[in-house]
Coordinates of C-alpha atoms in Angstrom, one line a residue:
Chain A
X1 CA -21.9 2.4 3.7
X2 CA -22.7 5.7 2.0
X3 CA -21.7 9.0 3.5
X4 CA -24.0 11.9 4.3
X5 CA -22.7 13.9 1.4
X6 CA -23.7 11.2 -1.1
X7 CA -27.2 11.3 0.3
X8 CA -27.4 15.0 0.2
X9 CA -26.3 15.2 -3.4
X10 CA -28.5 12.3 -4.3
X11 CA -31.6 14.0 -3.0
X12 CA -30.8 17.0 -5.1
X13 CA -30.1 15.0 -8.2
X14 CA -33.2 12.9 -7.9
X15 CA -35.4 16.0 -8.0
X16 CA -34.0 17.1 -11.3
X17 CA -36.2 16.6 -14.4
X18 CA -35.3 14.1 -17.1
X19 CA -34.3 16.8 -19.6
X20 CA -31.7 18.1 -17.2
X21 CA -30.2 14.6 -16.9
X22 CA -30.0 14.2 -20.6
X23 CA -27.9 17.4 -20.8
X24 CA -25.8 16.4 -17.8
X25 CA -25.0 13.1 -19.2
X26 CA -23.5 14.7 -22.4
X27 CA -20.3 15.2 -20.4
X28 CA -18.3 12.0 -19.9
X29 CA -16.8 13.4 -16.7
X30 CA -20.3 13.8 -15.2
X31 CA -21.4 10.3 -16.2
X32 CA -18.3 8.8 -14.7
X33 CA -18.6 10.9 -11.5
X34 CA -22.2 9.8 -11.0
X35 CA -21.3 6.3 -11.8
X36 CA -18.5 6.0 -9.4
X37 CA -19.7 8.2 -6.6
X38 CA -23.4 7.7 -6.4
X39 CA -24.1 4.1 -7.2
X40 CA -24.0 1.2 -4.9
X41 CA -22.0 -1.8 -6.1
X42 CA -25.0 -3.8 -7.4
X43 CA -26.1 -0.9 -9.5
X44 CA -22.6 -0.5 -10.8
X45 CA -22.6 -4.1 -11.8
X46 CA -25.9 -3.7 -13.8
X47 CA -24.5 -0.6 -15.5
X48 CA -21.3 -2.3 -16.5
X49 CA -23.2 -5.4 -17.8
X50 CA -25.6 -3.2 -19.9
X51 CA -22.8 -0.9 -21.1
X52 CA -21.9 -2.8 -24.3
X53 CA -25.2 -4.5 -24.8
X54 CA -26.6 -3.6 -28.2
X55 CA -30.2 -4.6 -27.5
X56 CA -32.4 -3.9 -24.5
X57 CA -32.4 -6.7 -21.9
X58 CA -35.6 -8.3 -20.8
X59 CA -36.2 -7.8 -17.0
X60 CA -36.8 -11.5 -16.5
X61 CA -33.2 -12.1 -17.7
X62 CA -31.9 -9.5 -15.3
X63 CA -33.7 -11.4 -12.5
X64 CA -31.6 -14.4 -13.2
X65 CA -28.4 -12.5 -12.4
X66 CA -29.6 -12.0 -8.8
X67 CA -30.1 -14.5 -6.1
X68 CA -33.8 -14.6 -5.2
X69 CA -32.8 -13.7 -1.6
X70 CA -31.4 -10.4 -2.8
X71 CA -34.5 -9.3 -4.6
X72 CA -34.9 -6.3 -2.3
X73 CA -31.3 -5.0 -3.2
X74 CA -32.0 -5.6 -6.9
X75 CA -35.2 -3.6 -6.8
X76 CA -33.6 -0.8 -4.9
X77 CA -30.7 -0.6 -7.3
X78 CA -33.0 -0.6 -10.3
X79 CA -35.3 2.0 -8.8
X80 CA -32.2 4.2 -8.1
X81 CA -30.9 3.8 -11.6
X82 CA -34.2 4.8 -13.1
X83 CA -34.6 7.8 -10.7
X84 CA -31.2 9.0 -11.9
X85 CA -32.2 8.5 -15.5
X86 CA -29.4 6.0 -16.1
X87 CA -31.7 3.2 -17.2
X88 CA -35.1 3.2 -18.9
X89 CA -37.5 0.4 -18.2
X90 CA -40.4 0.0 -20.6
X91 CA -43.9 0.2 -19.1
X92 CA -45.4 -3.2 -18.4
X93 CA -47.9 -4.4 -21.0
X94 CA -49.7 -7.6 -22.0
X95 CA -47.9 -8.1 -25.3
X96 CA -44.3 -7.2 -24.7
X97 CA -42.1 -8.2 -21.7
X98 CA -40.5 -5.4 -19.8
X99 CA -37.0 -4.5 -21.0
X100 CA -34.3 -2.5 -19.5
X101 CA -31.5 -0.5 -21.3
X102 CA -29.1 2.3 -20.5
X103 CA -30.2 5.8 -21.6
X104 CA -28.5 6.8 -24.8
X105 CA -26.5 9.8 -23.5
X106 CA -25.3 8.1 -20.4
X107 CA -24.2 5.0 -22.3
X108 CA -22.1 6.9 -24.9
X109 CA -20.7 9.3 -22.4
X110 CA -19.6 6.5 -20.0
X111 CA -18.1 4.6 -22.9
X112 CA -16.1 7.6 -23.8
X113 CA -15.0 8.2 -20.2
X114 CA -13.9 4.6 -19.8
X115 CA -12.2 4.0 -23.1
X116 CA -11.1 7.5 -24.0
X117 CA -11.5 9.2 -27.3
X118 CA -13.4 12.3 -28.5
X119 CA -12.4 15.9 -28.1
X120 CA -14.9 16.8 -25.4
X121 CA -12.2 18.3 -23.0
X122 CA -14.5 17.2 -20.3
X123 CA -11.7 16.2 -18.0
X124 CA -9.9 19.6 -18.1
X125 CA -6.9 20.7 -20.1
X126 CA -3.7 20.7 -18.2
X127 CA -1.5 23.8 -18.5
X128 CA 2.0 23.3 -19.7
X129 CA 3.6 26.2 -17.8
X130 CA 5.0 25.0 -14.5
X131 CA 5.0 27.2 -11.4
X132 CA 7.5 26.3 -8.8
X133 CA 6.0 27.6 -5.6
X134 CA 2.7 25.8 -5.8
X135 CA 3.0 22.4 -4.2
X136 CA 0.6 20.1 -2.4
X137 CA 1.4 21.5 1.0
X138 CA 0.6 25.0 -0.2
X139 CA -2.7 24.0 -1.7
X140 CA -3.8 22.1 1.4
X141 CA -2.9 25.0 3.5
X142 CA -4.7 27.4 1.2
X143 CA -7.8 25.2 1.1
X144 CA -7.8 24.8 4.9
X145 CA -7.5 28.5 5.5
X146 CA -10.4 29.3 3.2
X147 CA -12.6 26.5 4.6
X148 CA -11.8 27.2 8.2
X149 CA -12.7 30.8 7.5
X150 CA -16.1 29.8 6.4
X151 CA -16.6 27.4 9.4
X152 CA -15.5 30.1 11.7
X153 CA -18.0 32.5 10.3
X154 CA -20.8 29.9 10.9
X155 CA -19.6 29.2 14.5
X156 CA -19.1 32.8 15.3
X157 CA -22.6 33.7 14.3
X158 CA -23.5 32.3 17.7
X159 CA -21.6 35.4 18.9
X160 CA -20.3 34.7 22.4
X161 CA -17.4 37.0 22.3
X162 CA -15.0 34.7 20.5
X163 CA -15.1 36.6 17.2
X164 CA -12.0 35.9 15.2
X165 CA -10.0 38.7 13.7
X166 CA -9.0 38.3 10.1
X167 CA -11.0 38.7 6.9
X168 CA -13.3 35.7 7.1
X169 CA -15.2 34.6 4.0
X170 CA -16.2 36.9 1.3
X171 CA -19.5 38.7 1.2
X172 CA -20.8 36.3 -1.5
X173 CA -20.1 33.4 0.8
X174 CA -21.8 35.1 3.7
X175 CA -24.8 35.8 1.6
X176 CA -24.9 32.2 0.5
X177 CA -24.7 30.9 4.1
X178 CA -27.6 33.1 4.9
X179 CA -29.6 32.2 1.9
X180 CA -29.1 28.6 2.8
X181 CA -30.4 29.3 6.3
X182 CA -27.1 28.0 7.9
X183 CA -26.9 31.3 9.7
X184 CA -29.4 34.1 10.2
X185 CA -28.3 37.7 10.9
X186 CA -29.1 39.2 14.2
X187 CA -32.4 37.6 15.2
X188 CA -33.0 36.3 18.7
X189 CA -30.3 36.7 21.4
X190 CA -29.3 33.0 21.0
X191 CA -27.4 34.1 17.9
X192 CA -27.6 33.4 14.2
X193 CA -26.6 29.8 13.8
X194 CA -29.5 27.6 12.7
X195 CA -30.4 24.0 13.0
X196 CA -29.0 23.4 9.5
X197 CA -25.9 25.3 10.4
X198 CA -25.3 23.1 13.4
X199 CA -25.5 19.8 11.6
X200 CA -23.4 21.4 8.8
X201 CA -20.7 22.1 11.4
X202 CA -20.5 18.5 12.6
X203 CA -20.3 16.9 9.2
X204 CA -17.1 15.7 7.7
X205 CA -15.4 18.0 5.4
X206 CA -16.5 16.4 2.1
X207 CA -20.1 16.5 3.2
X208 CA -19.7 20.1 4.2
X209 CA -18.3 21.0 0.8
X210 CA -21.3 19.2 -0.9
X211 CA -23.8 21.0 1.3
X212 CA -22.4 24.3 0.4
X213 CA -22.1 23.5 -3.3
X214 CA -25.7 22.4 -3.5
X215 CA -26.8 25.6 -1.8
X216 CA -24.7 27.4 -4.4
X217 CA -26.3 25.5 -7.3
X218 CA -29.8 26.2 -5.9
X219 CA -28.9 29.9 -5.8
X220 CA -27.1 29.8 -9.1
X221 CA -30.4 30.1 -11.0
X222 CA -30.9 33.4 -9.3
X223 CA -27.5 34.5 -10.3
X224 CA -28.5 33.7 -13.9
X225 CA -26.2 30.7 -14.1
X226 CA -27.4 27.4 -15.6
X227 CA -27.4 24.7 -13.0
X228 CA -26.6 22.0 -15.5
X229 CA -23.5 23.9 -16.4
X230 CA -22.6 24.4 -12.8
X231 CA -23.1 20.7 -12.0
X232 CA -21.0 19.5 -15.0
X233 CA -18.3 21.9 -14.0
X234 CA -18.2 20.5 -10.5
X235 CA -18.1 17.0 -11.7
X236 CA -15.2 18.0 -14.0
X237 CA -13.3 19.5 -11.1
X238 CA -13.8 16.2 -9.3
X239 CA -11.9 14.4 -12.0
X240 CA -8.9 16.7 -12.0
X241 CA -5.5 15.9 -10.5
X242 CA -4.3 17.5 -7.3
X243 CA -1.2 19.6 -7.6
X244 CA -1.6 20.1 -11.3
X245 CA -2.2 23.4 -13.2
X246 CA -5.1 23.6 -15.6
X247 CA -5.9 26.2 -18.3
X248 CA -8.7 28.6 -17.7
X249 CA -8.7 29.7 -21.4
X250 CA -10.4 26.5 -22.5
X251 CA -13.3 27.1 -20.1
X252 CA -16.5 28.7 -21.3
X253 CA -17.3 32.2 -20.1
X254 CA -19.8 31.1 -17.4
X255 CA -17.4 28.5 -16.2
X256 CA -14.8 31.2 -15.7
X257 CA -17.3 33.2 -13.7
X258 CA -17.9 30.1 -11.5
X259 CA -14.2 29.8 -10.9
X260 CA -14.3 33.1 -9.0
X261 CA -16.9 31.6 -6.6
X262 CA -15.0 28.4 -6.2
X263 CA -11.9 30.4 -5.2
X264 CA -14.0 31.8 -2.3
X265 CA -14.8 28.3 -1.1
X266 CA -11.1 27.2 -1.4
X267 CA -11.9 24.6 -4.0
X268 CA -9.6 26.1 -6.5
X269 CA -6.5 28.3 -6.3
X270 CA -5.6 30.9 -9.0
X271 CA -2.0 32.1 -8.7
X272 CA -2.0 35.9 -8.8
X273 CA 0.9 35.9 -11.2
X274 CA -0.7 33.7 -13.8
X275 CA -4.5 34.2 -13.9
X276 CA -4.8 31.9 -16.9
X277 CA -4.1 28.9 -14.7
X278 CA -6.0 27.3 -11.9
X279 CA -5.1 24.6 -9.4
X280 CA -7.9 22.4 -7.9
X281 CA -7.4 21.8 -4.2
X282 CA -8.0 18.6 -2.3
X283 CA -11.5 19.9 -1.5
X284 CA -12.3 19.8 -5.2
X285 CA -10.6 16.7 -6.3
X286 CA -12.2 14.6 -3.5
X287 CA -15.7 15.7 -4.6
X288 CA -16.5 12.6 -6.6
X289 CA -14.1 10.0 -5.4
X290 CA -15.8 6.8 -4.3
X291 CA -16.4 6.1 -0.7
X292 CA -13.3 4.0 0.1
X293 CA -10.9 6.4 -1.6
X294 CA -12.7 9.3 0.1
X295 CA -12.1 8.1 3.6
X296 CA -8.3 8.0 3.1
X297 CA -8.3 11.3 1.3
X298 CA -10.4 13.0 3.8
X299 CA -8.3 11.5 6.5
X300 CA -5.4 13.2 4.7
X301 CA -7.2 16.4 4.8
X302 CA -8.1 16.0 8.5
X303 CA -4.4 15.4 9.2
X304 CA -3.7 18.7 7.4
X305 CA -6.4 20.3 9.5
X306 CA -5.1 19.0 12.8
X307 CA -1.5 19.7 12.0
X308 CA -2.1 23.4 12.5
X309 CA -4.6 23.1 15.4
X310 CA -2.8 20.5 17.6
X311 CA -3.2 16.8 18.1
X312 CA -6.4 15.1 17.1
X313 CA -7.7 14.0 20.5
X314 CA -7.9 16.8 23.0
X315 CA -11.1 16.3 25.0
X316 CA -11.2 14.7 28.5
X317 CA -14.6 14.1 30.0
X318 CA -15.1 12.9 33.5
X319 CA -18.0 11.0 35.1
X320 CA -19.1 14.1 36.9
X321 CA -19.8 15.8 33.5
X322 CA -16.7 18.0 33.7
X323 CA -15.0 18.6 30.4
X324 CA -11.4 19.6 29.8
X325 CA -10.3 20.4 26.3
X326 CA -6.6 20.8 25.5
X327 CA -6.9 23.2 22.7
X328 CA -6.3 26.8 21.8
X329 CA -8.1 26.7 18.5
X330 CA -10.9 29.2 18.5
X331 CA -12.8 27.0 16.1
X332 CA -12.7 24.0 18.3
X333 CA -13.6 26.1 21.4
X334 CA -16.4 27.6 19.6
X335 CA -17.8 24.2 18.5
X336 CA -17.5 23.0 22.1
X337 CA -19.3 26.0 23.4
X338 CA -22.3 25.0 21.3
X339 CA -23.1 22.2 23.8
X340 CA -20.9 22.8 26.8
X341 CA -21.1 25.4 29.6
X342 CA -17.5 26.6 29.5
X343 CA -16.2 28.2 32.6
X344 CA -12.5 28.9 32.4
X345 CA -10.0 29.3 29.6
X346 CA -6.2 28.8 30.0
X347 CA -3.5 29.3 27.3
X348 CA -3.7 25.7 26.2
X349 CA -6.9 24.5 27.7
X350 CA -10.6 25.2 28.4
X351 CA -12.7 23.6 31.0
X352 CA -16.4 23.5 31.6
X353 CA -19.4 21.2 32.3
X354 CA -21.9 19.5 30.2
X355 CA -25.2 20.4 31.8
X356 CA -28.9 19.7 31.1
X357 CA -29.3 23.3 30.0
X358 CA -26.3 23.3 27.7
X359 CA -27.5 20.2 26.0
X360 CA -31.0 21.5 25.8
X361 CA -29.8 24.6 24.1
X362 CA -27.8 22.5 21.6
X363 CA -30.9 20.4 20.9
X364 CA -33.1 23.4 20.5
X365 CA -30.7 24.4 17.7
X366 CA -31.3 21.0 16.1
X367 CA -28.1 19.2 17.0
X368 CA -28.7 15.6 18.1
X369 CA -27.3 13.7 21.1
X370 CA -25.7 11.3 18.7
X371 CA -23.8 14.1 16.9
X372 CA -22.5 15.4 20.3
X373 CA -21.5 11.9 21.4
X374 CA -19.7 11.2 18.1
X375 CA -18.0 14.5 18.3
X376 CA -16.8 13.8 21.8
X377 CA -15.7 10.3 20.9
X378 CA -13.7 11.2 17.8
X379 CA -12.0 14.0 19.6
X380 CA -11.4 12.1 22.9
X381 CA -8.0 12.5 24.4
X382 CA -5.6 9.6 24.0
X383 CA -5.7 9.1 27.8
X384 CA -9.4 8.2 27.6
X385 CA -8.6 5.6 24.9
X386 CA -5.8 4.2 27.0
X387 CA -8.2 3.8 30.0
X388 CA -10.7 2.2 27.7
X389 CA -8.1 -0.2 26.4
X390 CA -7.0 -1.1 29.9
X391 CA -10.6 -2.2 30.7
X392 CA -10.4 -4.6 27.7
X393 CA -12.1 -2.5 25.2
X394 CA -14.5 -0.6 27.4
X395 CA -16.3 2.5 26.3
X396 CA -14.2 5.6 25.6
X397 CA -16.6 8.1 27.1
X398 CA -18.0 7.6 30.6
X399 CA -21.2 5.6 30.1
X400 CA -23.1 7.7 32.6
X401 CA -22.4 10.8 30.6
X402 CA -23.3 9.2 27.3
X403 CA -26.6 7.9 28.7
X404 CA -27.4 11.2 30.3
X405 CA -26.9 13.1 27.1
X406 CA -29.3 10.7 25.3
X407 CA -31.8 11.0 28.1
X408 CA -31.7 14.8 28.0
X409 CA -32.4 14.6 24.3
X410 CA -35.4 12.2 24.7
X411 CA -36.8 14.5 27.4
X412 CA -36.9 17.3 24.8
X413 CA -37.8 15.3 21.8
X414 CA -41.4 14.3 22.3
X415 CA -42.3 13.3 18.8
X416 CA -40.7 11.9 15.7
X417 CA -42.0 13.5 12.5
X418 CA -41.6 11.9 9.1
X419 CA -43.1 13.7 6.1
X420 CA -44.6 11.5 3.4
X421 CA -47.9 9.9 2.2
X422 CA -50.6 7.9 3.9
X423 CA -52.1 5.2 1.7
X424 CA -55.5 3.9 2.6
X425 CA -58.8 2.6 1.3
X426 CA -57.5 -0.5 -0.4
X427 CA -60.2 -2.6 -2.1
X428 CA -59.1 -5.8 -0.5
X429 CA -56.5 -7.5 1.7
X430 CA -54.6 -8.8 -1.3
X431 CA -54.1 -5.5 -2.9
X432 CA -53.1 -4.0 0.5
X433 CA -50.6 -6.7 1.1
X434 CA -49.1 -6.5 -2.4
X435 CA -48.6 -2.7 -2.2
X436 CA -47.2 -2.8 1.4
X437 CA -44.8 -5.5 0.4
X438 CA -43.7 -3.6 -2.6
X439 CA -43.2 -0.4 -0.6
X440 CA -41.1 -2.3 1.9
X441 CA -39.0 -3.7 -0.9
X442 CA -38.2 -0.4 -2.5
X443 CA -37.4 0.9 1.0
X444 CA -40.0 3.7 1.4
X445 CA -42.2 2.1 4.0
X446 CA -42.2 3.6 7.5
X447 CA -45.4 2.5 9.2
X448 CA -48.2 0.0 8.4
X449 CA -51.2 -1.4 10.1
X450 CA -52.5 -4.7 8.7
X451 CA -55.7 -4.3 10.7
X452 CA -56.6 -0.9 9.3
X453 CA -55.1 -1.7 5.8
X454 CA -53.1 1.5 5.8
X455 CA -49.5 2.3 5.5
X456 CA -47.2 5.3 5.4
X457 CA -44.4 5.9 2.9
X458 CA -41.8 8.5 2.3
X459 CA -42.2 8.7 -1.4
X460 CA -45.1 7.8 -3.6
X461 CA -44.1 8.1 -7.3
X462 CA -42.9 4.6 -7.8
X463 CA -45.7 3.1 -5.7
X464 CA -48.2 5.0 -7.8
X465 CA -46.7 3.5 -10.9
X466 CA -46.7 0.1 -9.3
X467 CA -50.4 0.4 -8.4
X468 CA -51.2 1.5 -12.0
X469 CA -49.3 -1.4 -13.5
X470 CA -51.1 -3.8 -11.2
X471 CA -54.4 -2.4 -12.5
X472 CA -53.2 -2.9 -16.1
X473 CA -52.6 -6.6 -15.6
Chain B
X1 CA -58.1 2.4 -6.1
X2 CA -56.4 3.3 -2.9
X3 CA -56.1 6.9 -1.8
X4 CA -52.8 8.7 -1.0
X5 CA -52.8 11.6 1.4
X6 CA -49.9 13.9 2.0
X7 CA -48.9 14.5 5.6
X8 CA -46.4 14.0 8.4
X9 CA -46.3 10.8 10.3
X10 CA -45.9 11.6 14.0
X11 CA -44.7 9.0 16.4
X12 CA -44.8 9.8 20.1
X13 CA -45.8 8.6 23.6
X14 CA -49.5 8.0 24.2
X15 CA -49.6 10.9 26.7
X16 CA -48.2 13.3 24.1
X17 CA -50.6 11.9 21.5
X18 CA -53.6 12.7 23.8
X19 CA -52.3 16.3 24.2
X20 CA -52.1 16.6 20.4
X21 CA -55.6 15.3 20.1
X22 CA -56.8 17.7 22.7
X23 CA -55.1 20.7 20.9
X24 CA -56.7 19.5 17.7
X25 CA -60.2 19.2 19.2
X26 CA -60.4 23.0 19.5
X27 CA -60.1 23.8 15.8
X28 CA -59.5 20.5 13.9
X29 CA -56.7 22.1 11.9
X30 CA -53.9 19.6 12.7
X31 CA -54.8 16.0 12.6
X32 CA -55.4 14.2 9.3
X33 CA -55.8 10.7 10.7
X34 CA -55.3 9.0 14.0
X35 CA -53.6 5.7 13.5
X36 CA -53.1 4.2 16.9
X37 CA -52.0 5.1 20.5
X38 CA -48.6 6.3 19.4
X39 CA -49.0 7.3 15.8
X40 CA -51.0 9.9 13.9
X41 CA -50.8 11.8 10.6
X42 CA -50.9 15.6 10.7
X43 CA -51.0 18.4 8.2
X44 CA -47.5 19.1 6.9
X45 CA -47.7 22.9 7.1
X46 CA -49.1 22.9 10.6
X47 CA -46.2 20.9 12.2
X48 CA -44.2 24.0 13.5
X49 CA -47.3 25.5 15.0
X50 CA -48.3 22.2 16.6
X51 CA -44.8 21.9 18.1
X52 CA -45.0 25.3 19.6
X53 CA -48.5 24.7 21.1
X54 CA -47.3 21.3 22.4
X55 CA -44.4 23.0 24.1
X56 CA -46.7 25.6 25.7
X57 CA -49.0 22.8 26.9
X58 CA -46.2 20.9 28.5
X59 CA -44.7 24.0 30.1
X60 CA -47.8 24.3 32.2
X61 CA -47.6 20.7 33.4
X62 CA -43.9 20.2 33.9
X63 CA -41.6 21.5 36.5
X64 CA -38.1 22.4 35.2
X65 CA -35.7 20.0 36.8
X66 CA -33.2 21.5 39.3
X67 CA -30.0 22.2 37.4
X68 CA -27.6 23.9 39.8
X69 CA -24.6 21.8 40.6
X70 CA -21.4 23.5 41.6
X71 CA -18.4 24.0 39.3

């Protein structure tokens, strides 16, 4: 199972040109991060097998490693590896069989990363001076404050009188949020949060961090920073150790400038007394951990988040759509108010109703019913879980409410739109079938009609190559 | 050689589809290809405009449901 963040960073990486990849893969930390964070297990297996192979491997030999029934997974893994410029596969021709090999930079960088050696300093240089008062707790708290400040700003842009005092994020972060269209300043009366902002808010922390960082990278070019350098720096941060001080003096000049921005996000902490040191926070060190480690680490972060804001489950929802939330956290109340009609607020509780109108409003902002339901489920009060358990594992939320929220969404969502490419005018049935089958195998097919010999795919590059190679044969 | 056309695949109810076709019949600026009762391909850049026009068309035909209910 891949998390949202993986997909978001994937999409970005896949759009990069090959030259960018060659430069990115010069850093062992980058190669290692992409290897462990971005690749599914089968792709990892291929990479490991190819890592110390001196000659390119014929594709037919690779086929033997995989059960015929798993051809689809194999094709998807290979297609991903070549999109990320990790492997090169020679073009099919009559004379030579197709061979596959790791790209040169990636191969040597990953070897360096795994076995050590070299003086690349790509994993950071620890600082020897020890500061007493910076411990894990302090770093977690610091990261949480910075990050909550940003989330608050996004939520509060809805502007329903719950504006938080305090400084909030810096101007640079605010500009970034606006440039990324997560908020808009003073447009219609509904407020400034956008569709993207909504889904941003409901993502898990790690996914949020990636979303914001990718925005930052996209805007980095405007700030005359090189995105390759930014990316390698982020991947380096992901390989650092939490609670350890690192030297800023070994960083390049532009990396030092980036450090300033990352302080704004709460990804690093620079002690005011010793500006030559920086501490990565949990937000930074979990950037590239692999999926299973991520879950426990982000759970740790969630625990840190909830420690300050009360117990984890605080929402009670009744079959009559009334909602009671035992919280005094302005952030949580603000999130609830995005899809609930809140009516009263007490010192430790807010109450309100979920109405057709409130859900409609949320949906018009681009939030989905599934997001609302999963938010309610994860934050359901222990009492609801107890009732569910008493009914031998019944649903946590009242089914009527869940169904109704879904129905309200369907009512408003009249069409499903998928951008992509329509393929048509195939010369014969055989050509059509071959292409449609291939499109399905690489996982891009969304619709097909055998009668009309047409199909619709989300990407066309590989399919185009496939059609060309068929012509060549 | 098959042809590839860029566009947005729209899946919807037959009733919605017929409204889209009706909107398109005025200026032929939206629909690239009608595929079947519930699917058609439209111009990518026209999607937001089409959504807005669809909402307008539906507003005329649908009554907003009663949403009072006491607190």
